[in-house]
Coordinates of C-alpha atoms and ligand atoms in Angstrom, one line a residue:
M1 CA 111.8 -4.7 82.1
D2 CA 110.0 -3.9 85.4
R3 CA 107.6 -6.4 86.8
I4 CA 104.7 -5.9 89.2
R5 CA 104.3 -8.4 92.1
I6 CA 101.0 -8.9 93.9
Q7 CA 100.3 -11.0 96.9
G8 CA 96.6 -11.9 96.8
P9 CA 93.9 -12.0 97.8
C10 CA 93.8 -8.4 98.8
R11 CA 91.0 -6.6 100.6
L12 CA 91.1 -2.9 99.6
S13 CA 89.9 0.0 101.6
G14 CA 90.1 3.8 101.8
S15 CA 90.1 6.2 98.9
V16 CA 92.0 6.9 95.7
R17 CA 92.2 10.0 93.6
V18 CA 92.2 9.3 89.8
S19 CA 94.6 11.3 87.5
G20 CA 93.8 13.3 84.4
A21 CA 92.7 11.4 81.3
K22 CA 95.6 10.1 79.1
N23 CA 93.4 10.1 76.1
A24 CA 92.3 13.7 76.6
V25 CA 95.8 15.2 77.3
L26 CA 97.5 13.5 74.3
P27 CA 95.3 15.3 71.6
E28 CA 95.5 18.5 73.7
M29 CA 99.3 18.4 73.8
A30 CA 99.2 17.9 70.0
A31 CA 96.9 20.9 69.7
A32 CA 99.6 23.1 71.2
L33 CA 101.2 22.9 67.7
L34 CA 98.3 25.0 66.5
V35 CA 98.8 27.8 69.0
D36 CA 100.7 31.1 68.9
G37 CA 101.2 31.7 72.6
T38 CA 101.5 30.0 76.0
V39 CA 99.6 26.8 76.6
T40 CA 99.0 25.5 80.2
L41 CA 97.4 22.1 80.8
R42 CA 96.5 21.2 84.4
N43 CA 95.7 17.7 85.8
V44 CA 98.2 16.1 83.4
P45 CA 98.7 12.4 84.4
D46 CA 102.3 11.2 85.1
V47 CA 102.3 8.5 82.5
R48 CA 104.8 7.3 79.8
D49 CA 102.6 8.3 76.9
V50 CA 102.7 12.0 78.0
T51 CA 106.5 11.7 78.1
T52 CA 106.6 10.2 74.7
M53 CA 104.2 12.8 73.2
A54 CA 106.4 15.5 74.8
K55 CA 109.4 14.0 72.9
V56 CA 107.6 14.1 69.6
L57 CA 106.5 17.7 70.1
R58 CA 110.0 18.9 71.1
H59 CA 111.3 17.1 68.0
L60 CA 108.8 19.1 66.0
G61 CA 110.1 22.3 67.4
L62 CA 107.5 23.1 70.1
R63 CA 109.4 25.4 72.5
G64 CA 109.4 25.7 76.3
L65 CA 107.6 22.4 76.8
V66 CA 107.9 21.6 80.5
V67 CA 106.0 19.3 82.8
E68 CA 106.1 20.1 86.5
G69 CA 104.0 17.9 88.6
D70 CA 100.6 17.7 86.9
V71 CA 101.1 21.0 85.0
L72 CA 102.3 21.1 81.4
R73 CA 103.4 24.4 79.8
A74 CA 104.6 25.1 76.3
E75 CA 105.3 28.1 74.1
G76 CA 103.4 27.7 70.8
G77 CA 105.0 29.6 68.0
D78 CA 107.4 28.9 65.1
L79 CA 108.0 25.2 64.6
G80 CA 110.8 23.2 63.1
E81 CA 110.7 20.6 60.4
P82 CA 107.2 18.9 60.4
Q83 CA 108.6 15.4 60.6
A84 CA 107.6 12.8 63.2
P85 CA 110.1 9.9 62.9
Y86 CA 109.4 6.2 63.1
D87 CA 111.4 5.6 66.2
L88 CA 109.2 8.0 68.1
V89 CA 105.8 7.2 66.5
R90 CA 106.2 3.5 66.9
Q91 CA 106.4 3.9 70.6
M92 CA 102.9 5.4 70.7
R93 CA 100.2 5.3 68.0
A94 CA 98.7 8.5 69.4
S95 CA 101.6 10.4 67.8
I96 CA 99.5 10.4 64.6
L97 CA 97.6 13.2 66.4
V98 CA 100.3 15.6 65.2
L99 CA 99.3 15.1 61.5
G100 CA 96.2 17.4 61.5
P101 CA 97.9 20.2 63.5
L102 CA 101.1 20.1 61.3
L103 CA 99.1 20.3 58.1
A104 CA 96.9 23.1 59.5
R105 CA 99.9 25.1 60.8
Q106 CA 102.7 24.4 58.3
G107 CA 100.9 23.1 55.2
R108 CA 103.0 20.0 55.2
A109 CA 103.8 17.0 57.3
R110 CA 105.8 13.7 57.2
V111 CA 104.6 11.4 60.0
S112 CA 105.5 7.8 60.3
L113 CA 102.6 5.4 60.0
P114 CA 101.9 4.2 63.6
G115 CA 101.9 0.5 62.6
G116 CA 99.7 -2.0 64.3
C117 CA 99.7 -3.0 67.9
A118 CA 98.7 -5.9 70.0
I119 CA 95.0 -5.2 69.8
G120 CA 94.7 -4.8 66.1
A121 CA 95.8 -3.4 62.8
R122 CA 94.6 0.1 63.7
P123 CA 94.8 1.7 60.3
I124 CA 94.4 5.5 59.8
D125 CA 92.7 5.4 56.4
L126 CA 89.7 7.4 57.7
H127 CA 92.1 10.2 58.9
I128 CA 93.7 10.3 55.4
E129 CA 90.5 10.2 53.5
A130 CA 89.0 13.1 55.4
L131 CA 92.2 15.2 55.1
R132 CA 92.1 14.7 51.3
K133 CA 88.6 16.1 51.3
M134 CA 90.0 19.2 53.0
G135 CA 92.4 19.6 50.1
A136 CA 95.5 17.9 51.4
T137 CA 97.7 16.0 48.9
I138 CA 98.4 12.9 51.0
G139 CA 100.1 9.6 50.4
V140 CA 102.1 6.9 52.0
E141 CA 105.8 6.5 51.1
H142 CA 108.3 4.2 52.8
G143 CA 106.1 3.8 55.9
Y144 CA 105.5 7.5 56.2
V145 CA 102.3 9.6 55.7
V146 CA 103.5 12.5 53.5
A147 CA 101.0 15.3 53.2
S148 CA 100.9 18.9 51.9
C149 CA 98.4 21.6 51.1
R150 CA 98.6 25.3 50.4
R151 CA 95.9 25.9 53.0
L152 CA 93.3 23.3 54.2
K153 CA 89.8 24.2 53.0
G154 CA 86.6 23.6 55.0
A155 CA 84.7 20.6 53.7
E156 CA 81.7 18.4 54.6
F157 CA 82.3 14.7 55.2
S158 CA 81.1 11.8 57.2
F159 CA 83.4 9.2 58.8
E160 CA 82.6 5.7 57.6
K161 CA 83.0 4.5 61.1
K162 CA 83.5 6.2 64.5
T163 CA 87.2 7.0 65.1
V164 CA 88.3 8.8 68.2
T165 CA 91.7 10.1 67.1
G166 CA 90.3 10.5 63.5
T167 CA 87.7 12.9 64.9
E168 CA 90.3 14.7 67.0
N169 CA 92.9 14.9 64.1
L170 CA 90.3 16.4 61.8
M171 CA 88.9 18.8 64.4
M172 CA 92.4 20.1 64.8
A173 CA 93.0 20.3 61.1
A174 CA 89.7 22.3 60.6
V175 CA 90.3 25.0 63.2
L176 CA 92.8 26.9 61.0
A177 CA 91.3 25.8 57.7
E178 CA 89.6 28.3 55.3
G179 CA 85.9 28.4 55.8
R180 CA 83.5 25.9 57.5
T181 CA 84.0 22.2 58.0
V182 CA 81.1 19.9 58.8
M183 CA 82.2 16.5 60.2
K184 CA 79.5 13.7 60.6
N185 CA 79.5 10.4 62.3
C186 CA 82.1 11.7 64.8
A187 CA 83.2 9.9 67.9
T188 CA 81.4 11.4 71.0
E189 CA 83.9 10.3 73.7
P190 CA 84.4 12.8 76.6
E191 CA 88.0 13.2 75.5
V192 CA 86.8 14.6 72.1
T193 CA 84.5 17.0 74.0
D194 CA 87.4 18.1 76.2
L195 CA 89.6 18.7 73.2
G196 CA 86.9 20.9 71.6
R197 CA 86.7 22.9 74.8
F198 CA 90.4 23.5 74.9
L199 CA 90.5 24.5 71.2
N200 CA 87.7 27.0 71.8
A201 CA 89.6 28.4 74.8
C202 CA 92.4 29.1 72.4
G203 CA 90.0 31.0 70.1
A204 CA 88.8 28.3 67.8
G205 CA 85.2 28.0 66.4
V206 CA 84.2 24.5 67.3
E207 CA 80.5 23.6 67.7
G208 CA 79.2 20.2 68.7
A209 CA 82.3 18.4 70.0
G210 CA 81.0 15.4 71.8
T211 CA 78.0 15.0 69.4
E212 CA 78.0 13.1 66.1
T213 CA 78.1 16.3 64.1
I214 CA 80.9 18.8 64.6
V215 CA 81.0 22.1 62.8
V216 CA 84.2 24.1 62.7
D217 CA 84.6 27.7 61.4
G218 CA 88.2 28.2 60.6
V219 CA 90.1 31.1 62.1
S220 CA 93.5 32.6 61.1
R221 CA 95.3 32.0 64.4
L222 CA 94.9 30.5 67.8
T223 CA 96.2 32.1 71.0
G224 CA 97.4 30.3 74.1
A225 CA 95.1 29.2 76.9
E226 CA 94.9 27.4 80.2
H227 CA 92.9 24.2 80.5
Q228 CA 92.1 21.6 83.1
V229 CA 92.2 18.0 81.7
I230 CA 89.2 15.9 82.5
P231 CA 89.6 12.9 84.9
D232 CA 90.4 9.5 83.5
R233 CA 87.2 7.5 83.2
I234 CA 89.1 4.3 82.3
E235 CA 91.3 4.5 85.4
T236 CA 88.1 5.2 87.4
G237 CA 86.4 2.1 86.0
T238 CA 89.5 0.0 86.7
F239 CA 89.5 0.9 90.4
L240 CA 85.8 0.2 90.6
M241 CA 86.3 -3.3 89.1
A242 CA 89.3 -4.0 91.3
A243 CA 87.2 -3.2 94.4
A244 CA 84.2 -5.3 93.1
A245 CA 86.5 -8.2 92.2
T246 CA 88.0 -8.3 95.7
G247 CA 84.7 -7.7 97.6
S248 CA 86.2 -4.4 98.9
G249 CA 84.7 -1.0 99.8
I250 CA 86.6 2.0 98.5
T251 CA 86.0 5.6 97.4
V252 CA 87.2 6.8 94.0
E253 CA 87.7 10.6 94.2
G254 CA 88.2 13.3 91.6
C255 CA 86.3 11.4 88.9
R256 CA 83.5 12.3 86.5
P257 CA 80.7 9.7 87.1
R258 CA 78.7 11.0 84.2
H259 CA 81.4 9.8 81.8
L260 CA 80.8 6.3 83.0
G261 CA 77.1 5.9 82.6
A262 CA 77.1 2.5 80.8
V263 CA 79.8 1.2 83.1
L264 CA 78.0 2.1 86.3
A265 CA 74.8 0.7 85.0
K266 CA 76.6 -2.6 84.1
L267 CA 78.2 -2.8 87.5
K268 CA 74.9 -2.3 89.3
E269 CA 73.4 -5.0 87.1
C270 CA 76.2 -7.3 88.4
G271 CA 75.1 -6.5 92.0
V272 CA 77.9 -4.1 92.8
A273 CA 76.6 -1.5 95.4
L274 CA 77.6 2.0 94.2
E275 CA 77.0 5.4 95.7
V276 CA 77.5 8.0 93.0
G277 CA 78.3 11.6 93.9
E278 CA 79.3 14.6 91.9
E279 CA 83.1 13.8 91.8
E280 CA 83.3 10.6 93.7
I281 CA 82.0 7.0 93.6
V282 CA 81.8 4.8 96.6
V283 CA 81.8 1.0 96.1
R284 CA 80.4 -1.1 98.9
P285 CA 81.1 -4.8 99.4
D286 CA 77.7 -6.3 98.9
G287 CA 77.1 -10.0 98.4
P288 CA 77.9 -12.2 95.5
L289 CA 78.4 -10.9 92.0
R290 CA 76.1 -11.8 89.2
S291 CA 77.3 -12.7 85.7
V292 CA 76.1 -10.2 83.2
N293 CA 76.9 -10.1 79.4
V294 CA 78.6 -7.0 77.9
I295 CA 79.1 -5.7 74.4
T296 CA 81.8 -3.0 73.8
S297 CA 80.8 -0.1 71.5
P298 CA 81.8 3.5 70.9
Y299 CA 80.7 6.1 73.6
P300 CA 78.3 6.4 75.3
E301 CA 78.1 2.5 75.4
F302 CA 80.4 0.2 77.3
P303 CA 84.1 1.2 76.4
T304 CA 86.4 -1.3 74.8
D305 CA 89.1 0.0 77.2
L306 CA 87.4 -1.6 80.2
Q307 CA 86.5 -4.9 78.5
A308 CA 89.6 -6.7 79.8
Q309 CA 89.1 -5.5 83.3
Y310 CA 85.4 -6.4 83.2
M311 CA 86.4 -9.9 82.0
A312 CA 88.6 -10.3 85.1
L313 CA 85.6 -9.3 87.2
M314 CA 83.3 -11.8 85.6
T315 CA 85.7 -14.6 86.6
R316 CA 84.5 -13.8 90.2
A317 CA 80.8 -13.7 89.3
E318 CA 78.3 -16.6 89.6
G319 CA 77.2 -18.0 86.3
V320 CA 78.2 -17.6 82.7
S321 CA 78.8 -14.2 81.0
I322 CA 79.4 -13.4 77.4
V323 CA 81.9 -10.6 76.6
T324 CA 81.7 -9.3 73.0
E325 CA 84.4 -7.0 71.6
T326 CA 83.2 -5.0 68.6
V327 CA 85.7 -2.2 68.4
F328 CA 89.1 -4.0 68.0
E329 CA 89.7 -7.3 66.2
N330 CA 92.3 -8.7 68.6
R331 CA 91.5 -7.5 72.1
F332 CA 91.4 -10.9 73.9
M333 CA 95.2 -11.2 74.5
H334 CA 94.5 -11.2 78.3
V335 CA 92.4 -14.4 78.0
G336 CA 95.4 -16.8 77.9
E337 CA 96.9 -15.1 80.9
L338 CA 93.6 -15.2 82.9
R339 CA 93.4 -18.9 82.1
R340 CA 96.9 -19.4 83.6
M341 CA 95.4 -18.1 86.8
G342 CA 92.6 -20.6 86.7
A343 CA 89.9 -18.7 84.8
R344 CA 87.5 -20.7 82.7
I345 CA 87.1 -18.8 79.4
V346 CA 86.4 -19.9 75.9
V347 CA 86.9 -17.5 72.9
H348 CA 84.9 -17.8 69.7
G349 CA 86.0 -15.0 67.3
Q350 CA 84.9 -11.7 68.9
T351 CA 83.2 -13.3 71.8
A352 CA 84.5 -14.7 75.1
I353 CA 82.4 -16.9 77.3
V354 CA 83.4 -16.7 81.0
A355 CA 82.2 -19.3 83.5
G356 CA 82.3 -18.1 87.1
P357 CA 83.1 -18.1 89.8
S358 CA 86.5 -19.5 89.2
P359 CA 88.9 -19.6 92.1
L360 CA 91.9 -17.6 90.7
S361 CA 95.4 -18.5 91.8
G362 CA 98.4 -16.3 91.5
A363 CA 100.8 -17.0 88.6
P364 CA 103.6 -15.4 86.5
V365 CA 101.7 -13.7 83.7
M366 CA 102.6 -11.4 80.7
A367 CA 101.1 -8.0 79.9
S368 CA 100.5 -7.5 76.2
D369 CA 98.9 -4.0 76.1
L370 CA 97.9 -1.3 78.4
R371 CA 94.4 -2.5 79.4
A372 CA 95.3 -6.2 79.5
S373 CA 97.9 -5.2 82.1
A374 CA 95.1 -3.5 84.2
C375 CA 93.0 -6.7 83.8
L376 CA 95.9 -8.8 85.2
I377 CA 96.2 -6.4 88.2
V378 CA 92.5 -6.9 88.9
A379 CA 92.9 -10.6 88.7
G380 CA 96.1 -10.7 90.7
L381 CA 94.4 -8.7 93.5
A382 CA 91.6 -11.3 93.6
A383 CA 93.8 -14.4 93.2
A384 CA 95.2 -16.5 96.0
G385 CA 98.9 -16.4 96.1
E386 CA 101.6 -14.5 94.2
T387 CA 101.1 -13.0 90.8
I388 CA 104.1 -11.5 88.9
I389 CA 103.1 -9.4 85.9
D390 CA 105.9 -9.1 83.4
R391 CA 106.4 -6.1 81.0
A392 CA 105.0 -3.6 83.5
Y393 CA 105.9 -0.8 81.1
H394 CA 102.6 -1.4 79.4
I395 CA 100.8 -0.4 82.6
D396 CA 103.0 2.7 83.0
R397 CA 101.9 4.0 79.6
G398 CA 98.4 4.9 81.0
Y399 CA 98.3 4.5 84.8
A400 CA 100.1 7.1 86.9
Q401 CA 101.9 5.7 90.0
V402 CA 99.9 2.5 89.8
E403 CA 101.5 0.6 92.6
R404 CA 101.5 3.6 95.0
K405 CA 97.7 4.1 94.4
F406 CA 96.9 0.4 95.0
Q407 CA 99.3 0.2 98.0
E408 CA 97.5 3.2 99.6
L409 CA 94.3 1.1 99.2
G410 CA 95.9 -1.7 101.1
A411 CA 97.1 -3.9 98.3
R412 CA 100.2 -6.0 98.7
M413 CA 101.7 -4.8 95.5
E414 CA 105.3 -3.8 94.6
R415 CA 107.4 -3.1 91.6
I416 CA 110.4 -5.3 90.9
R417 CA 112.8 -3.1 89.0
A418 CA 114.6 -4.8 86.1
Ligands
EPZ1 C1 91.3 5.7 70.8 O1 92.1 4.9 69.9 C2 92.0 5.5 72.1 N1 93.3 6.0 72.1 C3 92.0 4.0 72.5 O2 92.5 3.8 73.8 C4 90.5 3.5 72.4 O3 90.5 2.1 72.7 C5 89.9 3.7 71.1 O4 90.0 5.2 70.8 C6 88.5 3.3 71.0 O5 87.7 4.0 72.0 C7 93.5 7.3 72.2 O6 92.6 8.1 72.3 C8 94.9 7.8 72.2 P1 89.6 4.4 66.9 P2 91.9 5.1 68.3 O7 90.2 5.2 65.8 O8 91.5 6.5 68.0 C9 89.2 1.5 63.2 C10 93.9 2.9 75.4 O9 94.0 1.8 75.9 N2 89.8 2.5 62.4 O10 88.4 5.0 67.6 O11 93.2 4.6 67.6 C11 90.2 0.9 64.3 O12 91.0 0.0 63.7 C12 93.7 3.1 73.9 O13 94.0 4.0 76.1 C13 89.9 2.4 61.0 O14 89.6 1.3 60.5 O15 90.7 4.2 68.0 C14 89.3 0.4 65.3 O16 88.8 -0.9 64.9 C15 93.7 1.7 73.2 N3 90.5 3.3 60.3 C16 88.1 1.3 65.3 O17 88.1 2.0 64.0 C17 90.9 4.5 60.8 O18 91.3 5.4 60.1 C18 88.1 2.4 66.4 O19 89.3 3.0 66.3 C19 90.7 4.7 62.2 C20 90.2 3.7 63.0

C-alpha cells in the first residue's frame, strides 16, 4: 500500500486548480445508464472512485466508456445483465447509484448492498422505501438488493431524512417513470443540482433539483448530451484549510465559492483572511487563528466532508473549539491519529473538544477514510518533522494527483510506493 511522506512544517505559496467534483461525476456516470446516445462529461477528476464506477458500468454493459484526460465518453444504449456484484460495490458505496437507473431502464436490478464503512453503517433504507412507493418490488436477499417493476410509476413521497445519494437515485429512477414524481425533503447539495442539470440536458423533465422539493415528469427516453462537471467544493475547502493551518498565502483556482458559503463564513470567523472572486479564492496569512465551534449539517450548512480537515485546523487555533458531527455516527476516526501528532482532543459521543494551539509533531499515522486522510495531510503540513500517512489509497479515492498539487504549492510531500 502506498504511503504519503510529508516533511513539515511547510509554508505554501502559489496557486492550485481544483478538479471536478467526485460526488457530482459519480451519479452523472450512473445516469449514463438511462441514456440512448453519446454522453460526454468534462472536468472529470482523475480519482480512483471514477475508475471503480467505470468498472461497474462496463460490467453492466455500458458501451464505449472511455476516459481521456478529464473527458469521459460513453455510448448509452442496450445494456447487459443488470447485476452489480459485491466485489465491485464493496469497493465504493456510491455504486448503489446504479440501482435507480437500472430499475428505470431495464425494470429489474440486482445490486450488492454497499455494506458499512469506516464512518458509519450507511444504510440505504430510504432509497428502498422510496423506490417501493414508485411501484418497485424490492427486497434484500443474500446481501443483494433485488428489485423489479413493470415500469416505475410517478409517486409523491418525502424522505424521512436528507440523503444525497438517496435523492440522486430517486431522481434518476423518476426521469423514465410513468407520470409525475414529487420528492420532498430532498438533499440540496450542489452535486444534486448538477445531476439535475445533466439529466435535463439529456431531455429529462426535472424541476427544483437543489431545493427540498424536486418534481420530475417522466419521459419515454433520454438522448445523449455533453456536460461540464462542477468543481469539487470539498477539495477547495481542503486547500483553504491547509493554507490557513500553515499560515500560508495561496490562490485556489477553478472553484465555485458560492458552493462554500458556510465554510468561507466559518474560516473568516476563525480570522482567516480570504479574498473571494468568481472562480478563485485567495487566502492571505493573517495573524493568529481563533478557535470557533462548528456543527456539521446537510447543505447549505457546514459539510461533514470538511469536518476532519477543520479539526486539524482547530489544533492550530488559540482557545477551545467544539466540533459536532451530526451526519455520520462514527466520523472521528482521525482523532486518535491527530492525538499521536500532539493534538489535545477529547471526544464525547458526537462532539470533539479541541484545545489549541497544540504544537503538532510529525508521526507515522494511518488513514481510515477519504476525508480523514485529507485531515492528516493538513496536520502533517503544519507539524514539525516527518509524517508518514499509511493507506494512501484512501486519499486517492477522492483527491486527484494530491502530491503533485501540494508539491506545486511548495510542500515537501512525496509518495512512497508500496
Ligand atoms: C454522500 O454520501 C456523499 N457521497 C458523502 O461523501 C457525504 O459525506 C454524504 O453524502 C453527506 O453529505 C457521495 O455523494 C458519493 P447520505 P451518502 O445518504 O449519500 C443516513 C465523501 O467523503 N441514511 O446523505 O451515502 C446515513 O447513514 C463521501 O466524499 C440512512 O439512514 O450520504 C447518514 O447518517 C463520504 N438511510 C445520513 O443519512 C439511507 O437510506 C446522510 O447520508 C440513506 C442515508
